[in-house]
mmCIF file of C-alpha atoms and ligand atoms in Angstrom:
data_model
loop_
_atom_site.group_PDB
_atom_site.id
_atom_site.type_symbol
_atom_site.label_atom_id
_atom_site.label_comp_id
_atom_site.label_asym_id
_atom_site.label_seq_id
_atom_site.Cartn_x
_atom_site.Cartn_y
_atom_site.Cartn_z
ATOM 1 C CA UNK A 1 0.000 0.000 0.000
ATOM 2 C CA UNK A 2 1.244 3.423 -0.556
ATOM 3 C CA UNK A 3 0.101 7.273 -1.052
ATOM 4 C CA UNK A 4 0.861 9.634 -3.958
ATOM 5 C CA UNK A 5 0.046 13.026 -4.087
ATOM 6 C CA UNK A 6 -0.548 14.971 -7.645
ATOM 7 C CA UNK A 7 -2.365 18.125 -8.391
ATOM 8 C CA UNK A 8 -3.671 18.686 -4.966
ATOM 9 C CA UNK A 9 -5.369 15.618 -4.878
ATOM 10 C CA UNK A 10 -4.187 12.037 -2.945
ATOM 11 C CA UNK A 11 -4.391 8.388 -4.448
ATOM 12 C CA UNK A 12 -4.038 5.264 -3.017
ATOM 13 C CA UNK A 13 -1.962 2.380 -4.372
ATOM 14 C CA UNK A 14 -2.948 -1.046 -3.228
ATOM 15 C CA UNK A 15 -2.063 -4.153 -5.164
ATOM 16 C CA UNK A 16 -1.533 -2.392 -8.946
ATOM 17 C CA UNK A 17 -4.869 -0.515 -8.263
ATOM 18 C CA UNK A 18 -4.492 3.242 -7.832
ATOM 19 C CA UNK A 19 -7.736 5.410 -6.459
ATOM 20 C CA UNK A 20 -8.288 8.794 -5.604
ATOM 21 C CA UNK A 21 -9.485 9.320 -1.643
ATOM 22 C CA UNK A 22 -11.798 11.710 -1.888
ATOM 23 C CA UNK A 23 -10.804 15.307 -0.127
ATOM 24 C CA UNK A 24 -14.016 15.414 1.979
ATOM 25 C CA UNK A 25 -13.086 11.666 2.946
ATOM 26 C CA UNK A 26 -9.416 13.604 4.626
ATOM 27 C CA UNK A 27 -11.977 16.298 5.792
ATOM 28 C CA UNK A 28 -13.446 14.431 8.016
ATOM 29 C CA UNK A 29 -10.534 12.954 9.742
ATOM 30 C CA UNK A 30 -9.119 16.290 10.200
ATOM 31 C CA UNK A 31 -7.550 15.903 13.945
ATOM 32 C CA UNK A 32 -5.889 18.407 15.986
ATOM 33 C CA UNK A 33 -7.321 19.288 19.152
ATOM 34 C CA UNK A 34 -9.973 21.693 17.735
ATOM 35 C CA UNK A 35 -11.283 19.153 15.964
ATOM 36 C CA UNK A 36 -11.415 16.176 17.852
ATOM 37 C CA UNK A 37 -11.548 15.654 21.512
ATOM 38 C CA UNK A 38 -8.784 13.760 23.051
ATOM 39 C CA UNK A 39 -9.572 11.478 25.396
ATOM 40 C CA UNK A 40 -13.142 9.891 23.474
ATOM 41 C CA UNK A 41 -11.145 10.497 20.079
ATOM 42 C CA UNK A 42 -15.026 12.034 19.422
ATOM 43 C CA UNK A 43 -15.059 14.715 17.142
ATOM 44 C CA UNK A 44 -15.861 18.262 18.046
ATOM 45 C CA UNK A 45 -17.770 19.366 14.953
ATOM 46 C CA UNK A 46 -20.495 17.510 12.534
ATOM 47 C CA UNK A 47 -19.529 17.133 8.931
ATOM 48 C CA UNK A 48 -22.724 17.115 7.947
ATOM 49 C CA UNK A 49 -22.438 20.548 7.959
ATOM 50 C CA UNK A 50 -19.435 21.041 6.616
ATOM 51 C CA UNK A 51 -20.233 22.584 2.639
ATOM 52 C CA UNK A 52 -19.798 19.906 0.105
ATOM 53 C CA UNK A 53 -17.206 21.757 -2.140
ATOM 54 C CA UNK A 54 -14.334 20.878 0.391
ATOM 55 C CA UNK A 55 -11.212 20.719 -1.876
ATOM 56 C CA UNK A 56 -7.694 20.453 -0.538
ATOM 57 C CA UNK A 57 -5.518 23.777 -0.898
ATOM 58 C CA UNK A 58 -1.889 22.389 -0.310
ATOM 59 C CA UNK A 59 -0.439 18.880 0.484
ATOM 60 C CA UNK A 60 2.898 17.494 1.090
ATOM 61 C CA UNK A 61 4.036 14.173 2.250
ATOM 62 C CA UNK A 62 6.045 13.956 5.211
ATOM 63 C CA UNK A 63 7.912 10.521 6.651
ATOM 64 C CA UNK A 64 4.931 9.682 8.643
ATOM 65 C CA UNK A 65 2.182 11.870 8.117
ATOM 66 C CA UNK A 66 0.276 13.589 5.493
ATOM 67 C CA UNK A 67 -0.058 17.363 5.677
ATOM 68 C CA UNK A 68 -3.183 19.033 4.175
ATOM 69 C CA UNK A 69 -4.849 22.419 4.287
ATOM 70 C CA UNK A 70 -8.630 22.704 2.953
ATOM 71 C CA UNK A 71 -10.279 25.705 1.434
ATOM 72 C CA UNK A 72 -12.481 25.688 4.237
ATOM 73 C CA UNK A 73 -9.547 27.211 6.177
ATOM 74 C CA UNK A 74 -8.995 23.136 7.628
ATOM 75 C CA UNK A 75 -5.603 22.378 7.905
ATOM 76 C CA UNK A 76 -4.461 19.162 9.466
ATOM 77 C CA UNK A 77 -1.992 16.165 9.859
ATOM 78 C CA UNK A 78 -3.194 12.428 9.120
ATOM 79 C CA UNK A 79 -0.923 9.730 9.806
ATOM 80 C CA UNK A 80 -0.126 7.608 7.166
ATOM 81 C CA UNK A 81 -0.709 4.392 8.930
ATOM 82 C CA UNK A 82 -3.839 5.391 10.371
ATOM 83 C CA UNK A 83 -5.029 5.733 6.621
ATOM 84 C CA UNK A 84 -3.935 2.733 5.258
ATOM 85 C CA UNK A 85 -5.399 1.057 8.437
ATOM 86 C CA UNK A 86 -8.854 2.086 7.164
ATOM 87 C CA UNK A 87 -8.078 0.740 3.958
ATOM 88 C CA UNK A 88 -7.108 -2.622 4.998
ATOM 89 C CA UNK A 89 -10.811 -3.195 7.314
ATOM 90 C CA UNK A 90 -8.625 -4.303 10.391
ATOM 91 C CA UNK A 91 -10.957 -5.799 12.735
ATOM 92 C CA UNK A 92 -8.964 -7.143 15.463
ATOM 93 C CA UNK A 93 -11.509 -9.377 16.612
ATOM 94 C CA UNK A 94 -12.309 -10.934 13.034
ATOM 95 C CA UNK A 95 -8.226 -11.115 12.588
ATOM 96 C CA UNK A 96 -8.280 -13.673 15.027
ATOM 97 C CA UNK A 97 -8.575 -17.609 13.558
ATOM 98 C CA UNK A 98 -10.472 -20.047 14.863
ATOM 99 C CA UNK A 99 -8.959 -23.019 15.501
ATOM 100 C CA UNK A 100 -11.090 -26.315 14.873
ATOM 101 C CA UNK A 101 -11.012 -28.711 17.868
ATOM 102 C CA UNK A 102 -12.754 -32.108 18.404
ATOM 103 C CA UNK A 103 -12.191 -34.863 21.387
ATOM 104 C CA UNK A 104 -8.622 -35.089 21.225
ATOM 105 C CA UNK A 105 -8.455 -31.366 22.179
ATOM 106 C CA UNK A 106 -6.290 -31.546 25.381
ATOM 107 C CA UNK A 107 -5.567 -28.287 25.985
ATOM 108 C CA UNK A 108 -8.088 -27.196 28.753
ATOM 109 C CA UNK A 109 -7.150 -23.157 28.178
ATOM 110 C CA UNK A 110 -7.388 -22.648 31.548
ATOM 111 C CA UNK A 111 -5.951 -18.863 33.216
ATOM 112 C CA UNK A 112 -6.047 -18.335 36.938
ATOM 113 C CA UNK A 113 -8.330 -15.542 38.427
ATOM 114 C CA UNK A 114 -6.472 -12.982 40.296
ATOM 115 C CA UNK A 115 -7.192 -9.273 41.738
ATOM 116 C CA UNK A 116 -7.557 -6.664 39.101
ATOM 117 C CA UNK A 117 -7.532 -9.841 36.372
ATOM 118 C CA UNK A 118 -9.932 -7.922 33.726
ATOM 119 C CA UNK A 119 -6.993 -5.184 33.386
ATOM 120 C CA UNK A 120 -4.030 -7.254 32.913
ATOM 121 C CA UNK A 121 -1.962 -8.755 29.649
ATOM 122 C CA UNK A 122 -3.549 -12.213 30.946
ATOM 123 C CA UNK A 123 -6.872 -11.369 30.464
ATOM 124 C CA UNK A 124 -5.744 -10.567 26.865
ATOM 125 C CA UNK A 125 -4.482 -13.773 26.462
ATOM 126 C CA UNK A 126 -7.758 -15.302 27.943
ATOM 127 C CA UNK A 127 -10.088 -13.139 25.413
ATOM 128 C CA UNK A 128 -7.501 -14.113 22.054
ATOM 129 C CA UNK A 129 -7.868 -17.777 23.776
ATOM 130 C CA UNK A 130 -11.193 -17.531 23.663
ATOM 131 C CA UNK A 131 -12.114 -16.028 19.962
ATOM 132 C CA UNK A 132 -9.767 -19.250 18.837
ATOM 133 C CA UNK A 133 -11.200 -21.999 20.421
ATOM 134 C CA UNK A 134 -14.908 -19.896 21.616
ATOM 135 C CA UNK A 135 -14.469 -21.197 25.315
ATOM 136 C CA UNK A 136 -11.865 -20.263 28.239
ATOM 137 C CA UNK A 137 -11.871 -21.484 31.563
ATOM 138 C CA UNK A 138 -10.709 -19.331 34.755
ATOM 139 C CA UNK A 139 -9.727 -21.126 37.828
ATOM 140 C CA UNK A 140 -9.746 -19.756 41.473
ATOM 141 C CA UNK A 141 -12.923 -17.359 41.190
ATOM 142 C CA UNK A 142 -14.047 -17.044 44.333
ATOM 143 C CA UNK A 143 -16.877 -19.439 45.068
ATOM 144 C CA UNK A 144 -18.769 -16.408 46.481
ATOM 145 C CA UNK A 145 -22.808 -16.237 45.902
ATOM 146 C CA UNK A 146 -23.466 -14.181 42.658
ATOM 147 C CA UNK A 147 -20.087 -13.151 42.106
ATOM 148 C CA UNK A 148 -20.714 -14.234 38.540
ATOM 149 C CA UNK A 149 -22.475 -10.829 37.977
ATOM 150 C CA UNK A 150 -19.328 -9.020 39.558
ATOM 151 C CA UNK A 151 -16.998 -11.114 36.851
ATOM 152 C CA UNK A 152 -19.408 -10.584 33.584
ATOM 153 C CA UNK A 153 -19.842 -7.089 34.775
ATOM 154 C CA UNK A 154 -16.005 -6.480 34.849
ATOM 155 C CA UNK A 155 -15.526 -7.731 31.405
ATOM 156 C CA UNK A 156 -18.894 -5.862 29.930
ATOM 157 C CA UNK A 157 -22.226 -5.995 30.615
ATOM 158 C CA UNK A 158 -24.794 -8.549 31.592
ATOM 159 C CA UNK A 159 -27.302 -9.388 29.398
ATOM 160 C CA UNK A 160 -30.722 -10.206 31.154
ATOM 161 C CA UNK A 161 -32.719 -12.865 29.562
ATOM 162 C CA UNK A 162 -36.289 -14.222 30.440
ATOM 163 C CA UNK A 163 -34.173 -16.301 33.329
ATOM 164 C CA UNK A 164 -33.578 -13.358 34.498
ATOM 165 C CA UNK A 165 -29.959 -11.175 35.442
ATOM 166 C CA UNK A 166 -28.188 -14.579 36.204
ATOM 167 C CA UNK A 167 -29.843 -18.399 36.853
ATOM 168 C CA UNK A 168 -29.162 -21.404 39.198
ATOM 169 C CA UNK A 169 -28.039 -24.685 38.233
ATOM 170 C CA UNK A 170 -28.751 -26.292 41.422
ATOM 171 C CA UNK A 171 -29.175 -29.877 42.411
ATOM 172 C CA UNK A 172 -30.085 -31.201 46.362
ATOM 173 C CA UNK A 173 -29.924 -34.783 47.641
ATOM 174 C CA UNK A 174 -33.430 -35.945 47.220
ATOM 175 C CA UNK A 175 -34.886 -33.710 44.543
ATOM 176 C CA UNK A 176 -37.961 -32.569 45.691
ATOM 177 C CA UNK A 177 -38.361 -30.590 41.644
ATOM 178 C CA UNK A 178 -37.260 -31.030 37.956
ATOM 179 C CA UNK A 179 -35.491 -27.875 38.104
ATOM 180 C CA UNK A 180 -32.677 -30.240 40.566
ATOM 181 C CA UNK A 181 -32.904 -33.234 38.744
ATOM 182 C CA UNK A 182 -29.876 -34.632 37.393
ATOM 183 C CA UNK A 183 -30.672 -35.720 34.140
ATOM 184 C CA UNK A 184 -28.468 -35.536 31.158
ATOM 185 C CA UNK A 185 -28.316 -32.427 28.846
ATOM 186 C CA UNK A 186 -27.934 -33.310 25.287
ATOM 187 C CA UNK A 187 -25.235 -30.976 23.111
ATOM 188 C CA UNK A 188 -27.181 -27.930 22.996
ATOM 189 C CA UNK A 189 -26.851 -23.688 22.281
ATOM 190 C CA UNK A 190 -28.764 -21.657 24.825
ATOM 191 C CA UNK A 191 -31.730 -19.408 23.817
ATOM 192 C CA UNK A 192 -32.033 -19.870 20.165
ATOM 193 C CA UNK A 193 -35.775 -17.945 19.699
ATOM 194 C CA UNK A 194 -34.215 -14.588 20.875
ATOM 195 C CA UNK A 195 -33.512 -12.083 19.094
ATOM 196 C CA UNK A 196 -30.335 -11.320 19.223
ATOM 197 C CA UNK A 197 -29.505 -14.872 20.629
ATOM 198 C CA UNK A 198 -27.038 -14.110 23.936
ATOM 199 C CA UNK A 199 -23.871 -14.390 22.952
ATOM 200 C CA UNK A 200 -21.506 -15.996 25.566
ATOM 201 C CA UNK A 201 -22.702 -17.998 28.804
ATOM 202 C CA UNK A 202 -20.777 -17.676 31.524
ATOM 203 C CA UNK A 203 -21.005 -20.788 33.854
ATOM 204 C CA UNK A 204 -19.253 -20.170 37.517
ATOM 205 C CA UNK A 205 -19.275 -23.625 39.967
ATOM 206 C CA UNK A 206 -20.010 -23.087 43.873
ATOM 207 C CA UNK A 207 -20.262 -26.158 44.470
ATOM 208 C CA UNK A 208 -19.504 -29.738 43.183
ATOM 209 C CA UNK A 209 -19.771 -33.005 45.390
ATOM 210 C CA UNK A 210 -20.902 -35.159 42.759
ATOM 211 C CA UNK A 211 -18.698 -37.757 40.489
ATOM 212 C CA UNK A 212 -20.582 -37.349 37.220
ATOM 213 C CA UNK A 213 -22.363 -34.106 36.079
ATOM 214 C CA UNK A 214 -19.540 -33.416 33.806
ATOM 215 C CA UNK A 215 -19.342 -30.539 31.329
ATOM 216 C CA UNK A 216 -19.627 -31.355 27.837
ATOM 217 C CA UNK A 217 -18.885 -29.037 25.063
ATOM 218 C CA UNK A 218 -18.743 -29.127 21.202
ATOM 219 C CA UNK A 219 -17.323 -27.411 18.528
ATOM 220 C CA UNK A 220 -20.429 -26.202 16.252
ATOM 221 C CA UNK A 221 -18.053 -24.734 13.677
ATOM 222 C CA UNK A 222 -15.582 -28.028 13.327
ATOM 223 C CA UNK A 223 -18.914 -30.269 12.904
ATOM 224 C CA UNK A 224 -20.129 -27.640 10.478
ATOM 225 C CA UNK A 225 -17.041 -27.389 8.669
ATOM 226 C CA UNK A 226 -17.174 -31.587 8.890
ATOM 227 C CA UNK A 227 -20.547 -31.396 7.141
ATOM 228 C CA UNK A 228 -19.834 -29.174 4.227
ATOM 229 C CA UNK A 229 -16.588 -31.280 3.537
ATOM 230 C CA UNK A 230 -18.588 -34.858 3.513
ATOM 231 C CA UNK A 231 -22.057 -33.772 3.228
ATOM 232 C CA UNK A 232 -22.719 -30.943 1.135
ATOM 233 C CA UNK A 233 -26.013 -31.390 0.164
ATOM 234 C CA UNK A 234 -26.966 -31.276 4.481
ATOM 235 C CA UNK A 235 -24.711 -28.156 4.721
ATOM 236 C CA UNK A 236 -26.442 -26.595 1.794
ATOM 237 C CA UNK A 237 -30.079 -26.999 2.959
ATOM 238 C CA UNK A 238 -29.133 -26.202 7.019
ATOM 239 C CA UNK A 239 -27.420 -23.012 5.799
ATOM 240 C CA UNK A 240 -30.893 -22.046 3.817
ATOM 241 C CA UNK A 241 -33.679 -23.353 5.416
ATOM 242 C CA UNK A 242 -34.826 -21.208 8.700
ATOM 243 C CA UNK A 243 -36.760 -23.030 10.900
ATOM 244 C CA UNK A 244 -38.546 -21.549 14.217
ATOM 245 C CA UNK A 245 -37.104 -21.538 17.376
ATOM 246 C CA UNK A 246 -39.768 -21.093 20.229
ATOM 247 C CA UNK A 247 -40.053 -20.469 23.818
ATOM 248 C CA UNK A 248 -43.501 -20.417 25.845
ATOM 249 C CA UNK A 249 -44.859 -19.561 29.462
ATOM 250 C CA UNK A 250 -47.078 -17.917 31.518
ATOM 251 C CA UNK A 251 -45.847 -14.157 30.212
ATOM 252 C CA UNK A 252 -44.149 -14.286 26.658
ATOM 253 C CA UNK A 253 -43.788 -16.240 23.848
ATOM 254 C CA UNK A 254 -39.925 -15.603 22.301
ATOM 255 C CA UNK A 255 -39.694 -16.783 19.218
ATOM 256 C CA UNK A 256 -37.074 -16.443 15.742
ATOM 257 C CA UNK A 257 -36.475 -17.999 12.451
ATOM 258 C CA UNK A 258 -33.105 -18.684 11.340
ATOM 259 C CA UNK A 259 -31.374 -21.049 10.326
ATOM 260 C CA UNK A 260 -29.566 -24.438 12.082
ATOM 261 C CA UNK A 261 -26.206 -23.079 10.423
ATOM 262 C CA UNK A 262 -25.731 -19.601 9.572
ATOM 263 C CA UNK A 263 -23.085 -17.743 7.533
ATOM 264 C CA UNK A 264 -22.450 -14.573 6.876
ATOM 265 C CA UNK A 265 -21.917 -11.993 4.055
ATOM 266 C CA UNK A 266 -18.739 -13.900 2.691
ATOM 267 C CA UNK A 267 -20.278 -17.686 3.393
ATOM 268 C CA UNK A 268 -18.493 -18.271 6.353
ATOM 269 C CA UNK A 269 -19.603 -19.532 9.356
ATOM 270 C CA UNK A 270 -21.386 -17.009 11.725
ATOM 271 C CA UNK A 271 -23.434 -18.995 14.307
ATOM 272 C CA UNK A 272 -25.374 -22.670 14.967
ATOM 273 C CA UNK A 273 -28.277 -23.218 16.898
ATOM 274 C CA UNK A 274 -29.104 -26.207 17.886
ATOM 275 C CA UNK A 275 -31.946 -27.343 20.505
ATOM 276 C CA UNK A 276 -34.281 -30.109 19.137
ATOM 277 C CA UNK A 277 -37.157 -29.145 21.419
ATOM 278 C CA UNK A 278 -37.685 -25.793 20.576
ATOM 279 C CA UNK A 279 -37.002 -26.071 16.542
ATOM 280 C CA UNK A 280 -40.169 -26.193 14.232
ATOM 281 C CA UNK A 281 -39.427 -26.953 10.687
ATOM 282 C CA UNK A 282 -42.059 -24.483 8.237
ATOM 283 C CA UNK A 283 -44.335 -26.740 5.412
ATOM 284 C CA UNK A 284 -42.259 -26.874 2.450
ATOM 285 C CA UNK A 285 -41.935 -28.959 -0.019
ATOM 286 C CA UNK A 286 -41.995 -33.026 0.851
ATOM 287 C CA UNK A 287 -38.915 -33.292 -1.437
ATOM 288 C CA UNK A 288 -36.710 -30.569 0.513
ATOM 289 C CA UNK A 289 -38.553 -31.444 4.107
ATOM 290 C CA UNK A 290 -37.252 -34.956 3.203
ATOM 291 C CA UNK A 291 -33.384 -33.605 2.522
ATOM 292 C CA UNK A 292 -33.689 -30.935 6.069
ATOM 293 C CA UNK A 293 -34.717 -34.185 7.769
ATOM 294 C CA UNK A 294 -31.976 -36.230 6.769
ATOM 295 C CA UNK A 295 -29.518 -33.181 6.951
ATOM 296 C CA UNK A 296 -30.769 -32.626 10.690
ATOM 297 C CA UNK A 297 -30.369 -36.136 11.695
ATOM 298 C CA UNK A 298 -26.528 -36.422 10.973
ATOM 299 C CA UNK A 299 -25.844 -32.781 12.268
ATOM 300 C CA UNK A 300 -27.561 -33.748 15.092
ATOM 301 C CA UNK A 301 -25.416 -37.562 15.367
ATOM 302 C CA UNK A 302 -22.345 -35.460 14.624
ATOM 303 C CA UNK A 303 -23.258 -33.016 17.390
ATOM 304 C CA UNK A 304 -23.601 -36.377 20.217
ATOM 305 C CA UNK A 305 -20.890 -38.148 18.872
ATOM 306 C CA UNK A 306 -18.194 -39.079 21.119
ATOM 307 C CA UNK A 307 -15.523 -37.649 18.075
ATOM 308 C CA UNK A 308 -16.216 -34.326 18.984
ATOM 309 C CA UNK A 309 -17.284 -34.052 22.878
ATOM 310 C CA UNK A 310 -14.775 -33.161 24.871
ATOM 311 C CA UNK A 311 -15.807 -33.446 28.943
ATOM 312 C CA UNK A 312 -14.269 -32.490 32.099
ATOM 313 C CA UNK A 313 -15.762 -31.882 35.957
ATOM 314 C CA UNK A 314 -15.810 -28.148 36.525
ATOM 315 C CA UNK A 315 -14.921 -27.525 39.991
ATOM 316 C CA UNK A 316 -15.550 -24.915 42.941
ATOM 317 C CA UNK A 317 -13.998 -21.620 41.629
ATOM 318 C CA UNK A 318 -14.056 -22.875 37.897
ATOM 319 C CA UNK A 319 -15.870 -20.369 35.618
ATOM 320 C CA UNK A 320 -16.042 -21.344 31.982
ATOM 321 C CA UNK A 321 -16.486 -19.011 29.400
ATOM 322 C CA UNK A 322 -18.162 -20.399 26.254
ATOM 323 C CA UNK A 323 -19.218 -18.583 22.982
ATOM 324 C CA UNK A 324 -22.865 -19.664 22.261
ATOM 325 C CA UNK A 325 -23.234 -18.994 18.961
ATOM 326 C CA UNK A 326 -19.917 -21.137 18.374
ATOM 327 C CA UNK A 327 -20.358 -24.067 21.068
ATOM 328 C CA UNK A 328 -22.638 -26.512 22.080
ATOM 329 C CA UNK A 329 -22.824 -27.586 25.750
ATOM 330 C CA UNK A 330 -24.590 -30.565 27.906
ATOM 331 C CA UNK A 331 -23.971 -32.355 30.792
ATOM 332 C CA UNK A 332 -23.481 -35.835 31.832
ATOM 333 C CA UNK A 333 -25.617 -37.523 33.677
ATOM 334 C CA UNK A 334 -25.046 -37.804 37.727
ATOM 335 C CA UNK A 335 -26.164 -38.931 40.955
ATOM 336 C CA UNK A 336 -27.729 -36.519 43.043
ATOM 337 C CA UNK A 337 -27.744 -37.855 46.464
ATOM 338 C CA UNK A 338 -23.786 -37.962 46.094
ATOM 339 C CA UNK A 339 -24.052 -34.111 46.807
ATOM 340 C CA UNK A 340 -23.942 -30.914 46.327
ATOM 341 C CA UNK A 341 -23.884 -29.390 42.588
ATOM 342 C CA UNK A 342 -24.438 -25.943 42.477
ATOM 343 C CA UNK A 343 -23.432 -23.787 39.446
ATOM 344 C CA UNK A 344 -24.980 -20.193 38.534
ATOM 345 C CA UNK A 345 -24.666 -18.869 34.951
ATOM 346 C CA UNK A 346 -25.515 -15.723 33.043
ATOM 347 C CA UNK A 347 -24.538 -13.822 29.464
ATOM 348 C CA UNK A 348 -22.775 -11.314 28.128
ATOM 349 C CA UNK A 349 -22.571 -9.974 24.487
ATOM 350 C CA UNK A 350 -20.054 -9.992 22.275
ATOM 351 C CA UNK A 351 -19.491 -6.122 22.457
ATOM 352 C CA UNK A 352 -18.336 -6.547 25.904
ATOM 353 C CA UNK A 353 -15.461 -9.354 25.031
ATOM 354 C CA UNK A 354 -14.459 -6.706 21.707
ATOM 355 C CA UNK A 355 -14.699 -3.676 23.773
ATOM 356 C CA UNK A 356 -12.044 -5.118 26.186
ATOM 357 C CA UNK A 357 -9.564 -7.470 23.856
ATOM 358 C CA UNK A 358 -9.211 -3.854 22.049
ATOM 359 C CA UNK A 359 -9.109 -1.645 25.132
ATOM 360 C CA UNK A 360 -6.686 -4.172 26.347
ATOM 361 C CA UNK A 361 -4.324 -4.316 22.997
ATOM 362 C CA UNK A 362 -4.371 -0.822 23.303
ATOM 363 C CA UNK A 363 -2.964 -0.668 26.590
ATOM 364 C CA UNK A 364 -0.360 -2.984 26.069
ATOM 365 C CA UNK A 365 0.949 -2.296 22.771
ATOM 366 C CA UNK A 366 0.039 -5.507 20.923
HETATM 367 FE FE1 LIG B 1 -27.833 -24.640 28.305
#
């Protein structure tokens, strides 16, 4: 990438392909301190009502920076890297790869909690951790009541759901109620009939007496990416059909349409949602109902297969960190007059996890 300057006007070189930026383009990124505020980086005046003739009066071409001055009586200094930084569409979140796992995946990412955590260069590891595998587990949170809320809160903000700021996973000797049964929990993602569906669950254990009730987790995007490569006729129709994803009580009915696996603008994979009791396929045709059916079925074997679980026993202080439009997560079954198992759980957004991995490369230079 590189700048030239003729006749008063700038181009940019990228690749053999030579533009012109556009002066009102510079105009607006016009920066000394009467321009833009220092500390938000907001800027002090609203281009919108700047007059549309802005041309540039004089430019030169320092090591670093670009000089201009604007007929508008503008002048300012843009640094060069800042430009081509624009040009490029650095996303630092987007930047980072995912890396595919399935069972063999030893590596348990685990970073320790300690005082001040959420400002340090580990928690930067943690957050790059998590965007490459979409789960991170800290160890030694304190096993204090609701300090989940304290911990979400630190990174962004919580995001309330119809279970409310935060929920109990709770299970007693002699279950008196389904919500402390100890049944199995199939490979699912949480909430897929809102709209946005929460982005990251946050699971923090109290308490954990039992031997079974282990975690399970699942890489959506490795299964996904398993499924296009040996069944691309199941990928295709997943990727297009959106199917209805419902919730139901006494005081609202939640529901979306999307679909089981969904990509984005370039075709590459965004989210899955997966939770075969809430999922309602719409009338289409028999032929194409007959494909989604089939297509759903071996998603859904792929999804319990043993190839791609990996489980482990979260334990007092443990607080995984999963990214529920990435993961799927269950439990194993267990025995609940063993003990104690008490976990509580809430969500965050994916602003929150951005707003700090950049706040945080920021502050140390990455
Ligand atoms: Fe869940």
């Amino acid at each position: 990438m590189k700048l030239e300057l003729k006749d008063n006007k700038v181009f940019f070189e990228n690749k053999g392909h030579k533009k012109e930026i556009h002066p009102f383009w510079l105009r607006e990124r016009v920066n000394g301190e009467n321009f833009v505020d220092k500390s938000t980086q907001q800027r002090l005046f609203d281009p919108t009502q700047l007059p549309e003739n802005i041309q540039i009066k004089d430019l030169s071409l320092k090591s670093n920076f670009l000089e201009i001055k604007f007929n508008d009586g503008a002048s300012t200094k843009i640094a060069i890297v800042d430009i081509f930084k624009e040009f490029s569409n650095i996303n630092d979140v987007k930047q980072i790869e995912k890396i595919k796992w399935d069972s063999s995946f030893r590596d348990q990412n685990t970073f320790k909690f300690k005082e001040n955590l959420f400002e340090t260069d580990e928690m930067y590891k943690a957050l790059i951790n998590f965007y490459q595998y979409g789960f991170v587990i800290f160890k030694n949170v304190p096993t204090k009541n609701n300090f989940i809320i304290n911990f979400a809160n630190s990174i962004g903000s919580v995001r309330r759901t119809n279970f409310g700021e935060f929920f109990n996973v709770k299970s007693k000797p002699n279950p008196n109620d389904l919500a402390y049964t100890s049944l199995p929990l199939a490979p699912h993602t949480d909430n897929p009939y809102r709209n946005p569906v929460p982005c990251i669950q946050m699971l923090h254990c109290i308490e954990n007496e039992v031997t079974g009730g282990l975690s399970t987790l699942v890489d959506g995007y490795t299964v996904s990416e398993k499924l296009k490569k040996d069944f691309p006729e199941y990928y295709k129709i997943l990727t297009e059909v959106k199917i209805r994803f419902q919730f139901i009580d006494e005081s609202v009915i939640l529901e979306d349409w999307a679909e089981m696996i969904q990509l984005d603008e370039n075709s590459n994979f965004k989210q899955v949602r997966f939770s075969p009791r809430l999922d309602f396929v719409p009338l289409i045709d028999k032929e194409k109902l007959e494909l989604f059916y089939s297509a759903r079925k071996k998603i859904s074997e792929l999804y319990n297969s043993k190839n791609y679980r990996i489980e482990f026993k979260l334990l007092p202080g443990d607080l995984l960190m999963m990214d529920n439009y990435r993961l799927l997560h269950g439990r194993t079954t267990y025995d609940a007059n063993e003990g104690n198992r008490f976990l509580q759980g809430c969500y965050i957004d994916y602003d929150s996890t951005e707003g700090r991995l950049k706040h945080l490369k920021r502050k140390f230079n990455y």
